[in-house]
């Protein structure tokens, strides 16, 4: 345990995410733990909403934080906040798992070809908002046209590609692509001022 | 298939949600590497996507302990260039090219931030005073076995000297480092194999500073960064020197 102690130097109270990341890249475990306390729940919560199978969200959270420890320079503050980076990483890992799992099931059991969403969240347009935690973001999403909300919800929380969404809804691919684009642009316009969930404010 | 900027830009929103097919993902990623406009858009869209996904969920009890245990068995290793995404690589290459121009070494450089040991700095700066550090640096330079590296700008000006007494004791002695604005700082980087490791942040008006130099550093470079320093440098070094 002595070596553990050596890795944990004191941290200033309320250190910014960027300052904590600098400490992580100096192998300061206390800094990684502080980041975990700040953002680990959000990482876990996202993976858990996307994947219904027990244990996978935990596995993804573990992977994300180990990778942050091993490759801290992958986080580039110029490309967004640490929370966005972690959630982007968690989302992309969850999508990988969903797609790998779907492909495996298709190989194993042709019956599931008709049911690609059996083991994942498949939010219909009226349920998307219930998956969103922040009041302001939820209100913005509820304000979107139903078809845009549905396309974004299936893509983001369901982990479906826009082509799969088009197939599921029986809608042309180009239409789904535009709904995603238009919906995201609207959210950007609505939420541009509210970066309250960003760096440092979460405790 | 080669798609136009407009066609690819159409896909950035779906890309931000990981909702493209693999071939399209690769095409958009390649485009992003060279298109600042689309990168800026992606940055904003990813922030929005993150807001959709964020929550104040409590992680499962004991999960941190399990992560922490893994850390013991798996100490951090600086990243390898091959693992990095294409969009990052151009930045790394730009920095690499700059370093190569200065120190004449032809290896891909990757940044990894290490900061000066705060305790070191505090002891050096506050207890002994800056003059003491300067005297210690001069003494180290005169001691047998120490090495000295001149950090030279592309114009040939000696910007600073680094005196290496031992792994735990190296000093940077500024020679011609102009004072920076209060929002900027000099930052020192060490090249180790294919990585670029931050050796410390020197502030906007550097004085003689004690630093610890990881073993195996082959070259040292100085950049000017926004205060309080950066994890990954995007700037061309103003000076460098080889630790041979």
Short mmCIF file of N, CA, C and O in Angstrom, two decimals, chain B residues 43-117:
data_model
loop_
_atom_site.label_atom_id
_atom_site.label_comp_id
_atom_site.label_asym_id
_atom_site.label_seq_id
_atom_site.Cartn_x
_atom_site.Cartn_y
_atom_site.Cartn_z
N UNK B 43 -17.55 19.79 -31.95
CA UNK B 43 -17.34 20.11 -30.54
C UNK B 43 -18.65 20.55 -29.88
O UNK B 43 -19.00 20.10 -28.80
N UNK B 44 -19.38 21.42 -30.57
CA UNK B 44 -20.64 21.90 -30.01
C UNK B 44 -21.69 20.78 -29.93
O UNK B 44 -22.41 20.66 -28.95
N UNK B 45 -21.75 19.98 -31.00
CA UNK B 45 -22.75 18.90 -31.01
C UNK B 45 -22.45 17.85 -29.95
O UNK B 45 -23.35 17.29 -29.34
N UNK B 46 -21.16 17.59 -29.73
CA UNK B 46 -20.80 16.61 -28.70
C UNK B 46 -21.18 17.12 -27.32
O UNK B 46 -21.55 16.35 -26.44
N UNK B 47 -21.04 18.43 -27.13
CA UNK B 47 -21.45 19.01 -25.85
C UNK B 47 -22.95 18.81 -25.64
O UNK B 47 -23.39 18.43 -24.55
N UNK B 48 -23.73 19.00 -26.71
CA UNK B 48 -25.18 18.79 -26.63
C UNK B 48 -25.48 17.32 -26.36
O UNK B 48 -26.29 16.98 -25.49
N UNK B 49 -24.81 16.44 -27.10
CA UNK B 49 -25.02 15.00 -26.88
C UNK B 49 -24.70 14.64 -25.43
O UNK B 49 -25.44 13.89 -24.78
N UNK B 50 -23.61 15.22 -24.92
CA UNK B 50 -23.24 14.96 -23.53
C UNK B 50 -24.33 15.42 -22.57
O UNK B 50 -24.60 14.79 -21.55
N UNK B 51 -24.97 16.54 -22.92
CA UNK B 51 -26.05 17.04 -22.05
C UNK B 51 -27.25 16.09 -22.08
O UNK B 51 -27.93 15.91 -21.08
N UNK B 52 -27.50 15.47 -23.24
CA UNK B 52 -28.57 14.47 -23.31
C UNK B 52 -28.24 13.31 -22.37
O UNK B 52 -29.12 12.74 -21.73
N UNK B 53 -26.96 12.96 -22.33
CA UNK B 53 -26.58 11.75 -21.61
C UNK B 53 -26.20 11.96 -20.16
O UNK B 53 -26.04 11.00 -19.42
N UNK B 54 -26.05 13.21 -19.75
CA UNK B 54 -25.51 13.45 -18.41
C UNK B 54 -26.55 13.11 -17.34
O UNK B 54 -27.76 13.08 -17.60
N UNK B 55 -26.07 12.84 -16.15
CA UNK B 55 -26.98 12.55 -15.04
C UNK B 55 -26.19 12.65 -13.75
O UNK B 55 -24.97 12.72 -13.77
N UNK B 56 -26.91 12.67 -12.64
CA UNK B 56 -26.20 12.65 -11.36
C UNK B 56 -26.37 11.28 -10.68
O UNK B 56 -26.47 11.17 -9.48
N UNK B 57 -26.38 10.26 -11.53
CA UNK B 57 -26.46 8.88 -11.03
C UNK B 57 -25.34 8.59 -10.04
O UNK B 57 -24.21 9.04 -10.24
N UNK B 58 -25.65 7.84 -9.01
CA UNK B 58 -24.58 7.38 -8.12
C UNK B 58 -24.01 6.10 -8.72
O UNK B 58 -24.74 5.19 -9.06
N UNK B 59 -22.69 6.04 -8.88
CA UNK B 59 -22.12 4.80 -9.41
C UNK B 59 -22.25 3.67 -8.39
O UNK B 59 -22.42 3.94 -7.20
N UNK B 60 -22.20 2.42 -8.84
CA UNK B 60 -22.36 1.29 -7.91
C UNK B 60 -21.32 1.32 -6.80
O UNK B 60 -20.17 1.70 -7.03
N UNK B 61 -21.73 0.92 -5.62
CA UNK B 61 -20.82 0.85 -4.48
C UNK B 61 -19.65 -0.07 -4.83
O UNK B 61 -19.85 -1.13 -5.40
N UNK B 62 -18.47 0.37 -4.48
CA UNK B 62 -17.31 -0.50 -4.66
C UNK B 62 -16.68 -0.43 -6.03
O UNK B 62 -15.62 -1.00 -6.26
N UNK B 63 -17.32 0.28 -6.97
CA UNK B 63 -16.75 0.33 -8.31
C UNK B 63 -15.40 1.04 -8.32
O UNK B 63 -14.46 0.59 -8.97
N UNK B 64 -15.30 2.14 -7.56
CA UNK B 64 -14.01 2.82 -7.52
C UNK B 64 -12.91 1.91 -6.98
O UNK B 64 -11.80 1.89 -7.50
N UNK B 65 -13.23 1.14 -5.96
CA UNK B 65 -12.21 0.25 -5.39
C UNK B 65 -11.72 -0.74 -6.45
O UNK B 65 -10.53 -1.03 -6.52
N UNK B 66 -12.65 -1.21 -7.27
CA UNK B 66 -12.24 -2.17 -8.31
C UNK B 66 -11.37 -1.48 -9.36
O UNK B 66 -10.40 -2.05 -9.84
N UNK B 67 -11.71 -0.23 -9.70
CA UNK B 67 -10.88 0.51 -10.65
C UNK B 67 -9.50 0.73 -10.05
O UNK B 67 -8.47 0.49 -10.68
N UNK B 68 -9.49 1.16 -8.79
CA UNK B 68 -8.23 1.47 -8.11
C UNK B 68 -7.31 0.26 -8.05
O UNK B 68 -6.10 0.37 -8.22
N UNK B 69 -7.90 -0.92 -7.81
CA UNK B 69 -7.09 -2.13 -7.77
C UNK B 69 -6.41 -2.39 -9.11
O UNK B 69 -5.27 -2.82 -9.17
N UNK B 70 -7.14 -2.13 -10.17
CA UNK B 70 -6.56 -2.32 -11.50
C UNK B 70 -5.39 -1.38 -11.73
O UNK B 70 -4.44 -1.71 -12.43
N UNK B 71 -5.46 -0.20 -11.16
CA UNK B 71 -4.39 0.78 -11.36
C UNK B 71 -3.08 0.27 -10.79
O UNK B 71 -2.02 0.51 -11.35
N UNK B 72 -3.16 -0.45 -9.66
CA UNK B 72 -1.95 -0.96 -9.02
C UNK B 72 -1.24 -1.93 -9.95
O UNK B 72 -0.03 -1.91 -10.10
N UNK B 73 -2.03 -2.78 -10.60
CA UNK B 73 -1.44 -3.79 -11.47
C UNK B 73 -1.08 -3.23 -12.84
O UNK B 73 -0.45 -3.88 -13.63
N UNK B 74 -1.52 -2.03 -13.11
CA UNK B 74 -1.42 -1.53 -14.46
C UNK B 74 -1.00 -0.07 -14.42
O UNK B 74 -1.79 0.82 -14.66
N UNK B 75 0.27 0.17 -14.07
CA UNK B 75 0.70 1.57 -13.91
C UNK B 75 0.58 2.33 -15.22
O UNK B 75 0.63 1.73 -16.28
N UNK B 76 0.40 3.63 -15.12
CA UNK B 76 0.18 4.40 -16.33
C UNK B 76 1.40 4.37 -17.23
O UNK B 76 2.52 4.47 -16.77
N UNK B 77 1.17 4.19 -18.50
CA UNK B 77 2.24 4.24 -19.47
C UNK B 77 1.91 5.35 -20.45
O UNK B 77 0.76 5.50 -20.82
N UNK B 78 2.89 6.10 -20.82
CA UNK B 78 2.63 7.14 -21.81
C UNK B 78 2.08 6.51 -23.08
O UNK B 78 2.41 5.37 -23.40
N UNK B 79 1.25 7.25 -23.76
CA UNK B 79 0.57 6.67 -24.90
C UNK B 79 1.50 6.48 -26.08
O UNK B 79 2.49 7.17 -26.23
N UNK B 80 1.13 5.51 -26.88
CA UNK B 80 1.89 5.27 -28.11
C UNK B 80 1.18 5.96 -29.27
O UNK B 80 -0.03 6.07 -29.28
N UNK B 81 1.96 6.38 -30.21
CA UNK B 81 1.38 7.17 -31.31
C UNK B 81 0.35 6.36 -32.09
O UNK B 81 -0.64 6.90 -32.55
N UNK B 82 0.55 5.07 -32.22
CA UNK B 82 -0.34 4.27 -33.05
C UNK B 82 -1.75 4.22 -32.50
O UNK B 82 -2.70 3.98 -33.23
N UNK B 83 -1.90 4.48 -31.19
CA UNK B 83 -3.23 4.38 -30.61
C UNK B 83 -4.05 5.64 -30.84
O UNK B 83 -5.23 5.67 -30.56
N UNK B 84 -3.40 6.67 -31.30
CA UNK B 84 -4.11 7.93 -31.37
C UNK B 84 -4.94 8.03 -32.63
O UNK B 84 -4.61 7.49 -33.65
N UNK B 85 -6.04 8.74 -32.50
CA UNK B 85 -6.93 8.92 -33.64
C UNK B 85 -6.29 9.83 -34.68
O UNK B 85 -5.40 10.61 -34.39
N UNK B 86 -6.78 9.71 -35.86
CA UNK B 86 -6.27 10.49 -36.96
C UNK B 86 -6.38 11.99 -36.70
O UNK B 86 -5.49 12.77 -37.03
N UNK B 87 -7.49 12.39 -36.11
CA UNK B 87 -7.70 13.82 -35.94
C UNK B 87 -6.70 14.43 -34.97
O UNK B 87 -6.44 15.61 -35.00
N UNK B 88 -6.15 13.60 -34.07
CA UNK B 88 -5.15 14.12 -33.15
C UNK B 88 -3.77 14.09 -33.79
O UNK B 88 -2.90 14.85 -33.43
N UNK B 89 -3.62 13.16 -34.71
CA UNK B 89 -2.26 12.91 -35.18
C UNK B 89 -1.68 14.11 -35.91
O UNK B 89 -0.50 14.36 -35.84
N UNK B 90 -2.53 14.85 -36.62
CA UNK B 90 -1.98 15.99 -37.35
C UNK B 90 -1.39 17.02 -36.41
O UNK B 90 -0.39 17.65 -36.71
N UNK B 91 -2.01 17.15 -35.23
CA UNK B 91 -1.49 18.09 -34.25
C UNK B 91 -0.13 17.58 -33.77
O UNK B 91 0.85 18.32 -33.71
N UNK B 92 -0.11 16.30 -33.43
CA UNK B 92 1.14 15.71 -32.95
C UNK B 92 2.23 15.84 -34.02
O UNK B 92 3.37 16.15 -33.71
N UNK B 93 1.83 15.65 -35.26
CA UNK B 93 2.82 15.74 -36.33
C UNK B 93 3.35 17.15 -36.48
O UNK B 93 4.53 17.36 -36.73
N UNK B 94 2.47 18.13 -36.30
CA UNK B 94 2.90 19.52 -36.41
C UNK B 94 3.93 19.82 -35.32
O UNK B 94 4.96 20.44 -35.59
N UNK B 95 3.64 19.36 -34.11
CA UNK B 95 4.58 19.58 -33.01
C UNK B 95 5.87 18.80 -33.29
O UNK B 95 6.97 19.30 -33.11
N UNK B 96 5.70 17.59 -33.78
CA UNK B 96 6.87 16.75 -34.07
C UNK B 96 7.76 17.43 -35.09
O UNK B 96 8.98 17.51 -34.92
N UNK B 97 7.14 17.96 -36.13
CA UNK B 97 7.92 18.59 -37.19
C UNK B 97 8.70 19.78 -36.63
O UNK B 97 9.87 19.99 -36.97
N UNK B 98 8.05 20.52 -35.74
CA UNK B 98 8.71 21.68 -35.15
C UNK B 98 9.90 21.25 -34.32
O UNK B 98 10.98 21.85 -34.39
N UNK B 99 9.72 20.22 -33.52
CA UNK B 99 10.81 19.74 -32.67
C UNK B 99 11.95 19.21 -33.53
O UNK B 99 13.12 19.47 -33.28
N UNK B 100 11.57 18.49 -34.57
CA UNK B 100 12.59 17.92 -35.45
C UNK B 100 13.43 19.05 -36.04
O UNK B 100 14.64 18.98 -36.10
N UNK B 101 12.75 20.11 -36.44
CA UNK B 101 13.46 21.23 -37.03
C UNK B 101 14.46 21.81 -36.04
O UNK B 101 15.54 22.26 -36.40
N UNK B 102 14.09 21.80 -34.78
CA UNK B 102 14.94 22.43 -33.78
C UNK B 102 16.05 21.50 -33.31
O UNK B 102 17.21 21.87 -33.25
N UNK B 103 15.71 20.29 -32.96
CA UNK B 103 16.73 19.43 -32.36
C UNK B 103 17.22 18.35 -33.31
O UNK B 103 18.07 17.56 -32.95
N UNK B 104 16.67 18.30 -34.51
CA UNK B 104 17.20 17.37 -35.49
C UNK B 104 16.92 15.92 -35.19
O UNK B 104 17.68 15.04 -35.54
N UNK B 105 15.79 15.65 -34.53
CA UNK B 105 15.45 14.26 -34.25
C UNK B 105 14.17 13.92 -35.00
O UNK B 105 13.24 14.70 -34.99
N UNK B 106 14.13 12.78 -35.62
CA UNK B 106 13.03 12.50 -36.54
C UNK B 106 12.02 11.50 -36.04
O UNK B 106 11.66 10.58 -36.72
N UNK B 107 11.52 11.69 -34.84
CA UNK B 107 10.57 10.72 -34.31
C UNK B 107 9.25 11.42 -34.01
O UNK B 107 9.23 12.57 -33.59
N UNK B 108 8.18 10.72 -34.25
CA UNK B 108 6.87 11.27 -33.95
C UNK B 108 6.78 11.62 -32.47
O UNK B 108 7.14 10.84 -31.61
N UNK B 109 6.31 12.79 -32.20
CA UNK B 109 6.28 13.26 -30.82
C UNK B 109 4.86 13.32 -30.31
O UNK B 109 3.97 13.81 -30.98
N UNK B 110 4.65 12.81 -29.15
CA UNK B 110 3.34 12.83 -28.54
C UNK B 110 3.49 13.55 -27.20
O UNK B 110 4.50 13.45 -26.54
N UNK B 111 2.45 14.25 -26.88
CA UNK B 111 2.54 15.04 -25.66
C UNK B 111 1.98 14.30 -24.47
O UNK B 111 0.98 13.67 -24.55
N UNK B 112 2.65 14.42 -23.41
CA UNK B 112 2.03 13.99 -22.18
C UNK B 112 2.41 14.97 -21.09
O UNK B 112 3.56 15.32 -20.92
N UNK B 113 1.40 15.39 -20.36
CA UNK B 113 1.64 16.44 -19.39
C UNK B 113 2.21 15.87 -18.10
O UNK B 113 1.71 14.94 -17.51
N UNK B 114 3.28 16.46 -17.69
CA UNK B 114 3.74 16.24 -16.32
C UNK B 114 4.01 17.61 -15.76
O UNK B 114 4.51 18.48 -16.44
N UNK B 115 3.67 17.82 -14.57
CA UNK B 115 3.85 19.16 -14.04
C UNK B 115 4.95 19.12 -12.99
O UNK B 115 5.21 18.10 -12.38
N UNK B 116 5.56 20.26 -12.80
CA UNK B 116 6.58 20.35 -11.75
C UNK B 116 5.99 19.92 -10.43
O UNK B 116 4.85 20.20 -10.12
N UNK B 117 6.79 19.26 -9.70
CA UNK B 117 6.35 18.88 -8.37
C UNK B 117 6.15 20.14 -7.54
O UNK B 117 7.06 20.93 -7.32
#
